[in-house]
């Protein structure tokens, strides 16, 4: 049934996309040109836009083990060992619009009907990487609902891409940290509303309420897929359009949530096993055996859907070793202290370097355990991304002994 529901959802989304490109309606809302560079646009007197650079560009380095190159999914770009990270900025657009009719893009449109290229987001359908602004679907869209007009200043927290629309990984890593940039730009107190993907995402609403944002200030795309604000505040991509995460993301998350998390009375084991028993896929088939192996070392099992944001922050902040299958919930390693070890279970069909990158930035030890192919995988049409896995217990034991011997690491 879940496969059928997913198929019907994709079919409806695909048909809606086709109709948007074919049926003419309010075509004057389609951008007529592209502002390639936000700073250059803000420097033009007629724009009335303001641009604040928060962090300078730099070259990011990452050591990528061979298996992450050889075994990566064919539809993913290789994890780069060197990545040029562009400057990180905040842009205010009087009369700016935001259009998110297409699930794989975010279109930021200035008052002169120009697409703001380096503030918008569009992804390649073939490899999930950022595509040039000229490929943004809004430029070929023909059907537009009139924008919902919102008084005051609206801050967009949208991070783009289909996965970002309902995934706590992208929310904690790519969306929520934009608030830090807004703070650094001195605009926090001027924001009247914050735009997110869906108010049904408890983790998103909860995280904003914890920061003192009121419920009535939270708008979502479900009611505002095309929005025009009196003033629209947007930021550049947190990861600069690539895969390397900046260290300031973790610093912000800890500063924002750890003071409240530290006041919780519940105490957690420093040896943490994250179960996906609460998930529909990518579960551990031999989980009972895994838990039996880990129990003598003091490991306790946690299903993250059962914990609040602050509880997850406290759990990961106090962890010495974290073990679990790849999934969105592991993004909570953002709260881990330097020196924490992550043992990550990876299905053979989904060898991705997301947490390899994060553990590097956070000065954590990373032990990837890549499962072998098995017959159960071949029976699933979506085995690449929704594959359950079987853990090699001998390999787990070896990785665990290495993690327990891991000396405390210090930031470089």
Tab-separated table of C-alpha atoms in Angstrom:
chain	number	residue	atom	x	y	z
A	1	UNK	CA	0.000	0.000	0.000
A	2	UNK	CA	2.817	2.440	0.817
A	3	UNK	CA	4.331	1.824	-2.632
A	4	UNK	CA	0.940	2.522	-4.256
A	5	UNK	CA	0.489	5.731	-2.258
A	6	UNK	CA	3.972	6.907	-3.207
A	7	UNK	CA	3.320	6.069	-6.844
A	8	UNK	CA	0.041	8.009	-6.889
A	9	UNK	CA	1.662	10.974	-5.124
A	10	UNK	CA	4.479	11.088	-7.673
A	11	UNK	CA	2.003	10.731	-10.530
A	12	UNK	CA	-0.118	13.649	-9.264
A	13	UNK	CA	2.970	15.797	-8.755
A	14	UNK	CA	4.258	14.926	-12.213
A	15	UNK	CA	0.920	15.688	-13.880
A	16	UNK	CA	0.675	18.968	-11.998
A	17	UNK	CA	4.150	19.914	-13.208
A	18	UNK	CA	3.212	19.170	-16.807
A	19	UNK	CA	0.055	21.262	-16.572
A	20	UNK	CA	1.975	24.177	-15.051
A	21	UNK	CA	4.224	24.162	-18.093
A	22	UNK	CA	1.402	23.894	-20.637
A	23	UNK	CA	-1.630	25.809	-19.404
A	24	UNK	CA	-1.283	29.614	-19.669
A	25	UNK	CA	-2.675	31.542	-16.709
A	26	UNK	CA	-1.275	34.735	-15.137
A	27	UNK	CA	1.914	34.392	-17.155
A	28	UNK	CA	2.965	37.928	-16.201
A	29	UNK	CA	4.187	36.428	-12.899
A	30	UNK	CA	6.862	34.428	-14.715
A	31	UNK	CA	10.310	36.059	-14.274
A	32	UNK	CA	11.502	37.828	-17.384
A	33	UNK	CA	15.227	37.858	-16.587
A	34	UNK	CA	17.846	36.671	-14.079
A	35	UNK	CA	19.868	38.605	-11.532
A	36	UNK	CA	22.863	36.295	-11.360
A	37	UNK	CA	24.462	37.919	-8.309
A	38	UNK	CA	22.557	39.193	-5.261
A	39	UNK	CA	25.217	41.694	-4.274
A	40	UNK	CA	25.353	43.187	-7.761
A	41	UNK	CA	21.556	43.532	-7.764
A	42	UNK	CA	21.529	45.162	-4.311
A	43	UNK	CA	24.206	47.633	-5.454
A	44	UNK	CA	21.890	48.970	-8.145
A	45	UNK	CA	19.964	52.006	-6.793
A	46	UNK	CA	16.669	50.957	-8.366
A	47	UNK	CA	16.638	47.624	-6.515
A	48	UNK	CA	16.050	48.993	-2.964
A	49	UNK	CA	17.491	45.636	-1.854
A	50	UNK	CA	20.001	45.248	0.974
A	51	UNK	CA	22.816	42.695	0.981
A	52	UNK	CA	24.848	41.556	4.004
A	53	UNK	CA	27.781	39.160	3.651
A	54	UNK	CA	27.989	37.064	6.817
A	55	UNK	CA	30.871	34.695	5.997
A	56	UNK	CA	33.522	34.959	3.304
A	57	UNK	CA	34.020	32.246	0.739
A	58	UNK	CA	36.691	29.608	1.284
A	59	UNK	CA	37.984	26.259	0.041
A	60	UNK	CA	36.703	23.270	2.046
A	61	UNK	CA	38.700	20.035	2.294
A	62	UNK	CA	37.459	16.490	2.952
A	63	UNK	CA	39.213	13.129	2.841
A	64	UNK	CA	36.898	10.718	0.998
A	65	UNK	CA	37.587	6.979	1.429
A	66	UNK	CA	37.629	4.934	-1.766
A	67	UNK	CA	34.428	3.035	-0.935
A	68	UNK	CA	32.424	6.272	-0.921
A	69	UNK	CA	33.578	6.932	-4.472
A	70	UNK	CA	33.320	3.416	-5.897
A	71	UNK	CA	30.060	2.365	-4.215
A	72	UNK	CA	28.101	5.621	-4.356
A	73	UNK	CA	24.674	5.514	-6.064
A	74	UNK	CA	24.967	6.267	-9.764
A	75	UNK	CA	22.548	9.184	-9.481
A	76	UNK	CA	24.687	10.995	-6.881
A	77	UNK	CA	27.609	13.216	-7.789
A	78	UNK	CA	30.915	12.063	-6.274
A	79	UNK	CA	31.732	13.479	-2.838
A	80	UNK	CA	34.391	16.076	-3.596
A	81	UNK	CA	37.606	16.202	-1.599
A	82	UNK	CA	37.865	19.913	-2.319
A	83	UNK	CA	34.931	22.275	-2.652
A	84	UNK	CA	34.792	26.010	-3.282
A	85	UNK	CA	32.305	27.416	-0.792
A	86	UNK	CA	30.912	30.804	-1.909
A	87	UNK	CA	30.238	33.727	0.457
A	88	UNK	CA	27.221	33.328	2.740
A	89	UNK	CA	24.794	36.249	2.680
A	90	UNK	CA	21.405	37.631	3.680
A	91	UNK	CA	19.308	39.561	1.154
A	92	UNK	CA	16.267	41.757	1.800
A	93	UNK	CA	13.940	42.334	-1.159
A	94	UNK	CA	11.159	44.960	-0.859
A	95	UNK	CA	8.138	43.561	-2.652
A	96	UNK	CA	9.959	40.282	-3.220
A	97	UNK	CA	8.140	37.109	-4.213
A	98	UNK	CA	8.824	33.450	-3.538
A	99	UNK	CA	7.368	30.691	-5.703
A	100	UNK	CA	7.562	27.014	-4.753
A	101	UNK	CA	5.007	25.452	-7.067
A	102	UNK	CA	7.658	22.946	-8.127
A	103	UNK	CA	8.858	20.486	-5.473
A	104	UNK	CA	12.473	20.576	-6.645
A	105	UNK	CA	12.989	24.316	-6.695
A	106	UNK	CA	12.598	27.590	-4.866
A	107	UNK	CA	12.268	30.730	-6.976
A	108	UNK	CA	13.170	34.063	-5.367
A	109	UNK	CA	11.841	36.905	-7.503
A	110	UNK	CA	12.686	40.607	-7.111
A	111	UNK	CA	10.130	43.382	-7.484
A	112	UNK	CA	11.281	44.002	-11.071
A	113	UNK	CA	10.251	40.412	-11.948
A	114	UNK	CA	13.821	39.156	-12.113
A	115	UNK	CA	14.806	35.742	-10.724
A	116	UNK	CA	17.526	36.188	-8.076
A	117	UNK	CA	19.832	33.415	-9.204
A	118	UNK	CA	22.145	32.840	-6.235
A	119	UNK	CA	19.287	33.033	-3.715
A	120	UNK	CA	17.020	30.662	-5.655
A	121	UNK	CA	17.454	26.894	-5.681
A	122	UNK	CA	16.951	24.327	-8.399
A	123	UNK	CA	18.123	20.739	-8.522
A	124	UNK	CA	19.103	18.388	-11.301
A	125	UNK	CA	16.614	15.553	-11.666
A	126	UNK	CA	19.425	13.140	-12.565
A	127	UNK	CA	21.863	13.554	-9.654
A	128	UNK	CA	20.196	15.722	-6.967
A	129	UNK	CA	22.895	18.389	-7.296
A	130	UNK	CA	22.361	22.116	-7.713
A	131	UNK	CA	21.637	23.232	-11.252
A	132	UNK	CA	22.211	26.674	-12.838
A	133	UNK	CA	19.623	29.385	-12.226
A	134	UNK	CA	18.719	29.353	-15.922
A	135	UNK	CA	17.212	25.879	-15.423
A	136	UNK	CA	14.836	26.951	-12.643
A	137	UNK	CA	11.386	25.542	-13.558
A	138	UNK	CA	9.708	28.881	-12.861
A	139	UNK	CA	11.260	30.236	-16.071
A	140	UNK	CA	9.210	27.816	-18.190
A	141	UNK	CA	6.144	27.762	-15.973
A	142	UNK	CA	2.987	29.102	-17.617
A	143	UNK	CA	0.322	28.616	-14.958
A	144	UNK	CA	0.543	30.873	-11.877
A	145	UNK	CA	-1.860	31.341	-9.023
A	146	UNK	CA	-1.793	34.988	-7.873
A	147	UNK	CA	0.599	35.419	-4.936
A	148	UNK	CA	-0.695	35.619	-1.397
A	149	UNK	CA	0.298	39.096	-0.213
A	150	UNK	CA	1.727	39.322	3.299
A	151	UNK	CA	2.276	42.566	5.165
A	152	UNK	CA	5.486	43.096	7.055
A	153	UNK	CA	8.751	41.165	6.748
A	154	UNK	CA	8.773	37.458	5.840
A	155	UNK	CA	11.878	35.310	6.307
A	156	UNK	CA	12.121	32.201	4.129
A	157	UNK	CA	13.565	29.058	5.739
A	158	UNK	CA	13.057	26.912	2.639
A	159	UNK	CA	16.065	24.865	1.620
A	160	UNK	CA	14.809	23.468	-1.663
A	161	UNK	CA	14.474	20.018	-3.169
A	162	UNK	CA	11.850	17.320	-2.775
A	163	UNK	CA	13.587	15.691	0.191
A	164	UNK	CA	13.843	19.021	1.962
A	165	UNK	CA	10.070	19.360	2.010
A	166	UNK	CA	9.528	16.816	4.759
A	167	UNK	CA	12.869	15.733	6.140
A	168	UNK	CA	14.350	16.664	9.520
A	169	UNK	CA	17.889	16.186	8.144
A	170	UNK	CA	17.454	19.090	5.736
A	171	UNK	CA	15.505	21.103	8.288
A	172	UNK	CA	18.247	20.961	10.943
A	173	UNK	CA	21.152	21.277	8.528
A	174	UNK	CA	19.909	23.412	5.628
A	175	UNK	CA	16.902	25.400	6.876
A	176	UNK	CA	17.046	26.205	10.584
A	177	UNK	CA	20.655	27.549	10.513
A	178	UNK	CA	19.443	30.342	8.238
A	179	UNK	CA	18.157	31.929	11.433
A	180	UNK	CA	21.762	32.347	12.565
A	181	UNK	CA	22.501	34.287	9.391
A	182	UNK	CA	19.468	36.507	9.986
A	183	UNK	CA	20.678	37.138	13.545
A	184	UNK	CA	24.171	38.008	12.349
A	185	UNK	CA	22.677	40.439	9.823
A	186	UNK	CA	20.868	42.219	12.685
A	187	UNK	CA	17.429	41.458	11.261
A	188	UNK	CA	15.993	39.079	13.869
A	189	UNK	CA	13.750	41.625	15.581
A	190	UNK	CA	12.403	42.904	12.256
A	191	UNK	CA	10.985	39.546	11.115
A	192	UNK	CA	7.193	39.290	11.328
A	193	UNK	CA	6.700	35.831	9.805
A	194	UNK	CA	8.787	32.752	8.977
A	195	UNK	CA	8.017	30.566	5.963
A	196	UNK	CA	8.453	26.782	6.306
A	197	UNK	CA	7.323	23.830	4.192
A	198	UNK	CA	4.552	22.465	6.374
A	199	UNK	CA	3.098	23.182	9.795
A	200	UNK	CA	2.312	19.454	9.970
A	201	UNK	CA	6.021	18.808	10.511
A	202	UNK	CA	6.131	18.785	14.297
A	203	UNK	CA	9.919	18.964	14.430
A	204	UNK	CA	9.952	22.196	12.413
A	205	UNK	CA	7.275	24.012	14.401
A	206	UNK	CA	8.696	22.768	17.708
A	207	UNK	CA	12.181	24.046	16.888
A	208	UNK	CA	10.860	27.532	16.111
A	209	UNK	CA	8.683	27.727	19.205
A	210	UNK	CA	11.718	26.816	21.339
A	211	UNK	CA	13.435	29.948	20.015
A	212	UNK	CA	10.582	32.205	21.102
A	213	UNK	CA	8.909	32.469	17.702
A	214	UNK	CA	5.148	32.568	18.152
A	215	UNK	CA	2.861	30.057	16.482
A	216	UNK	CA	1.004	32.759	14.558
A	217	UNK	CA	4.292	33.885	12.996
A	218	UNK	CA	4.779	30.546	11.210
A	219	UNK	CA	3.544	30.379	7.606
A	220	UNK	CA	3.810	27.329	5.386
A	221	UNK	CA	4.003	26.511	1.710
A	222	UNK	CA	0.715	24.619	1.813
A	223	UNK	CA	-1.090	27.974	1.998
A	224	UNK	CA	1.664	30.167	0.525
A	225	UNK	CA	3.213	28.371	-2.451
A	226	UNK	CA	3.336	31.757	-4.180
A	227	UNK	CA	3.894	34.595	-1.736
A	228	UNK	CA	4.651	38.285	-2.071
A	229	UNK	CA	5.922	40.051	1.023
A	230	UNK	CA	6.176	43.707	1.851
A	231	UNK	CA	9.783	42.775	2.573
A	232	UNK	CA	11.217	39.328	1.819
A	233	UNK	CA	14.340	38.166	3.671
A	234	UNK	CA	16.247	35.256	2.141
A	235	UNK	CA	19.696	33.764	2.633
A	236	UNK	CA	22.148	31.923	0.456
A	237	UNK	CA	22.331	28.160	0.782
A	238	UNK	CA	23.808	27.044	4.104
A	239	UNK	CA	26.096	24.557	2.346
A	240	UNK	CA	26.908	26.933	-0.460
A	241	UNK	CA	25.305	24.793	-3.109
A	242	UNK	CA	27.563	21.825	-2.414
A	243	UNK	CA	27.898	18.997	0.107
A	244	UNK	CA	30.375	20.384	2.645
A	245	UNK	CA	28.691	21.703	5.791
A	246	UNK	CA	30.195	24.683	7.652
A	247	UNK	CA	31.148	24.305	11.312
A	248	UNK	CA	29.069	27.336	12.336
A	249	UNK	CA	25.908	25.244	11.818
A	250	UNK	CA	26.733	23.024	14.799
A	251	UNK	CA	27.855	26.024	16.860
A	252	UNK	CA	24.507	27.712	16.250
A	253	UNK	CA	22.477	24.603	17.065
A	254	UNK	CA	24.308	24.081	20.348
A	255	UNK	CA	24.017	27.719	21.367
A	256	UNK	CA	20.327	27.815	20.440
A	257	UNK	CA	19.127	24.615	22.105
A	258	UNK	CA	21.648	23.219	24.577
A	259	UNK	CA	20.939	25.673	27.448
A	260	UNK	CA	17.332	24.440	27.606
A	261	UNK	CA	18.298	20.821	26.906
A	262	UNK	CA	20.788	20.872	29.781
A	263	UNK	CA	17.929	21.583	32.210
A	264	UNK	CA	16.122	18.321	31.419
A	265	UNK	CA	16.069	15.856	34.289
A	266	UNK	CA	16.166	12.671	32.207
A	267	UNK	CA	19.628	11.173	31.836
A	268	UNK	CA	20.767	9.061	28.889
A	269	UNK	CA	23.414	6.427	28.379
A	270	UNK	CA	26.606	7.712	26.711
A	271	UNK	CA	26.417	4.589	24.548
A	272	UNK	CA	23.594	5.208	22.085
A	273	UNK	CA	22.018	2.849	19.551
A	274	UNK	CA	19.543	4.564	17.223
A	275	UNK	CA	16.827	2.208	15.986
A	276	UNK	CA	14.696	2.798	12.898
A	277	UNK	CA	11.958	0.518	14.229
A	278	UNK	CA	9.690	3.568	13.952
A	279	UNK	CA	10.491	4.040	10.245
A	280	UNK	CA	8.846	2.510	7.189
A	281	UNK	CA	12.143	1.512	5.594
A	282	UNK	CA	15.917	1.218	6.026
A	283	UNK	CA	15.469	-0.865	9.160
A	284	UNK	CA	17.979	-3.354	10.551
A	285	UNK	CA	16.786	-6.909	9.855
A	286	UNK	CA	18.939	-8.496	12.557
A	287	UNK	CA	18.397	-5.728	15.097
A	288	UNK	CA	17.851	-8.138	17.984
A	289	UNK	CA	21.309	-9.610	17.375
A	290	UNK	CA	22.821	-6.123	17.129
A	291	UNK	CA	21.260	-5.081	20.436
A	292	UNK	CA	22.431	-8.291	22.095
A	293	UNK	CA	25.999	-7.599	20.958
A	294	UNK	CA	25.864	-4.012	22.237
A	295	UNK	CA	24.121	-4.606	25.572
A	296	UNK	CA	27.213	-5.742	27.555
A	297	UNK	CA	28.867	-2.414	26.758
A	298	UNK	CA	26.005	-0.409	28.250
A	299	UNK	CA	24.283	0.604	25.026
A	300	UNK	CA	20.653	1.685	25.223
A	301	UNK	CA	18.277	1.764	22.264
A	302	UNK	CA	16.384	4.923	21.274
A	303	UNK	CA	13.759	5.568	18.582
A	304	UNK	CA	14.098	9.267	17.805
A	305	UNK	CA	10.442	9.832	16.898
A	306	UNK	CA	9.679	9.254	20.578
A	307	UNK	CA	11.873	12.160	21.698
A	308	UNK	CA	11.424	15.920	21.569
A	309	UNK	CA	14.031	18.178	19.973
A	310	UNK	CA	15.498	19.081	23.360
A	311	UNK	CA	15.597	15.424	24.409
A	312	UNK	CA	17.454	14.523	21.219
A	313	UNK	CA	19.868	17.395	21.817
A	314	UNK	CA	20.567	16.136	25.337
A	315	UNK	CA	20.917	12.532	24.140
A	316	UNK	CA	23.478	13.298	21.453
A	317	UNK	CA	25.348	15.922	23.490
A	318	UNK	CA	26.080	13.337	26.173
A	319	UNK	CA	26.964	10.512	23.815
A	320	UNK	CA	30.396	8.901	23.665
A	321	UNK	CA	29.489	6.448	20.879
A	322	UNK	CA	26.493	6.662	18.537
A	323	UNK	CA	25.509	3.653	16.400
A	324	UNK	CA	22.714	3.364	13.857
A	325	UNK	CA	21.600	3.046	10.227
A	326	UNK	CA	21.930	6.016	7.875
A	327	UNK	CA	18.862	8.212	8.079
A	328	UNK	CA	17.671	11.723	8.767
A	329	UNK	CA	17.755	11.291	12.549
A	330	UNK	CA	21.543	10.963	12.635
A	331	UNK	CA	21.733	14.672	11.780
A	332	UNK	CA	21.400	15.195	15.533
A	333	UNK	CA	25.132	14.488	15.752
A	334	UNK	CA	25.238	18.273	15.300
A	335	UNK	CA	24.855	18.315	19.099
A	336	UNK	CA	27.715	15.854	19.734
A	337	UNK	CA	30.920	16.872	21.448
A	338	UNK	CA	34.274	16.556	19.659
A	339	UNK	CA	35.659	13.068	20.137
A	340	UNK	CA	32.310	11.278	19.903
A	341	UNK	CA	32.366	8.250	17.574
A	342	UNK	CA	29.715	7.408	14.976
A	343	UNK	CA	29.321	3.843	13.694
A	344	UNK	CA	27.042	4.201	10.672
A	345	UNK	CA	25.226	1.300	9.002
A	346	UNK	CA	24.993	1.843	5.235
A	347	UNK	CA	22.973	-0.325	2.834
A	348	UNK	CA	25.099	-1.448	-0.106
A	349	UNK	CA	22.781	0.526	-2.400
A	350	UNK	CA	23.012	3.791	-0.481
A	351	UNK	CA	26.668	4.542	0.241
A	352	UNK	CA	26.475	8.316	0.711
A	353	UNK	CA	28.935	10.635	2.433
A	354	UNK	CA	26.565	12.990	4.269
A	355	UNK	CA	27.689	11.889	7.717
A	356	UNK	CA	31.277	11.367	6.627
A	357	UNK	CA	31.273	15.108	5.973
A	358	UNK	CA	29.550	16.066	9.222
A	359	UNK	CA	31.771	13.912	11.428
A	360	UNK	CA	34.816	15.508	9.791
A	361	UNK	CA	33.564	19.035	10.559
A	362	UNK	CA	32.595	18.053	14.104
A	363	UNK	CA	35.924	16.325	14.857
A	364	UNK	CA	34.215	12.973	15.399
A	365	UNK	CA	35.516	9.515	14.527
A	366	UNK	CA	33.484	7.861	11.751
A	367	UNK	CA	33.189	4.101	11.174
A	368	UNK	CA	31.044	3.232	8.121
A	369	UNK	CA	29.781	-0.364	7.966
A	370	UNK	CA	28.588	-1.131	4.442
A	371	UNK	CA	26.206	-4.090	4.241
A	372	UNK	CA	26.443	-6.743	1.569
A	373	UNK	CA	23.772	-7.170	-1.076
A	374	UNK	CA	21.207	-9.812	-0.193
A	375	UNK	CA	18.184	-11.473	-1.754
A	376	UNK	CA	15.697	-9.373	0.226
A	377	UNK	CA	16.997	-6.219	-1.440
A	378	UNK	CA	16.323	-7.510	-4.918
A	379	UNK	CA	12.619	-7.976	-4.162
A	380	UNK	CA	12.080	-4.256	-3.569
A	381	UNK	CA	11.495	-1.874	-6.456
A	382	UNK	CA	12.909	0.988	-4.385
A	383	UNK	CA	15.857	-0.952	-2.969
A	384	UNK	CA	18.331	1.840	-3.604
A	385	UNK	CA	16.907	4.369	-1.115
A	386	UNK	CA	14.464	2.307	0.937
A	387	UNK	CA	16.528	-0.808	1.431
A	388	UNK	CA	16.493	-2.603	4.778
A	389	UNK	CA	19.884	-3.975	5.768
A	390	UNK	CA	21.616	-6.791	7.613
A	391	UNK	CA	24.530	-5.811	9.847
A	392	UNK	CA	27.753	-7.832	9.772
A	393	UNK	CA	28.105	-8.563	13.491
A	394	UNK	CA	31.802	-9.355	13.290
A	395	UNK	CA	32.508	-6.045	11.527
A	396	UNK	CA	30.363	-4.253	14.120
A	397	UNK	CA	32.367	-5.800	16.946
A	398	UNK	CA	35.628	-4.675	15.364
A	399	UNK	CA	34.364	-1.126	14.799
A	400	UNK	CA	33.014	-0.958	18.340
A	401	UNK	CA	36.363	-1.905	19.876
A	402	UNK	CA	38.050	0.758	17.754
A	403	UNK	CA	35.472	3.362	18.793
A	404	UNK	CA	35.849	2.545	22.479
A	405	UNK	CA	39.634	2.949	22.202
A	406	UNK	CA	39.266	6.226	20.333
A	407	UNK	CA	41.133	8.979	22.232
A	408	UNK	CA	39.413	12.256	22.925
A	409	UNK	CA	39.783	14.415	19.839
A	410	UNK	CA	40.296	18.162	19.941
A	411	UNK	CA	39.257	20.706	17.304
A	412	UNK	CA	42.037	21.628	14.915
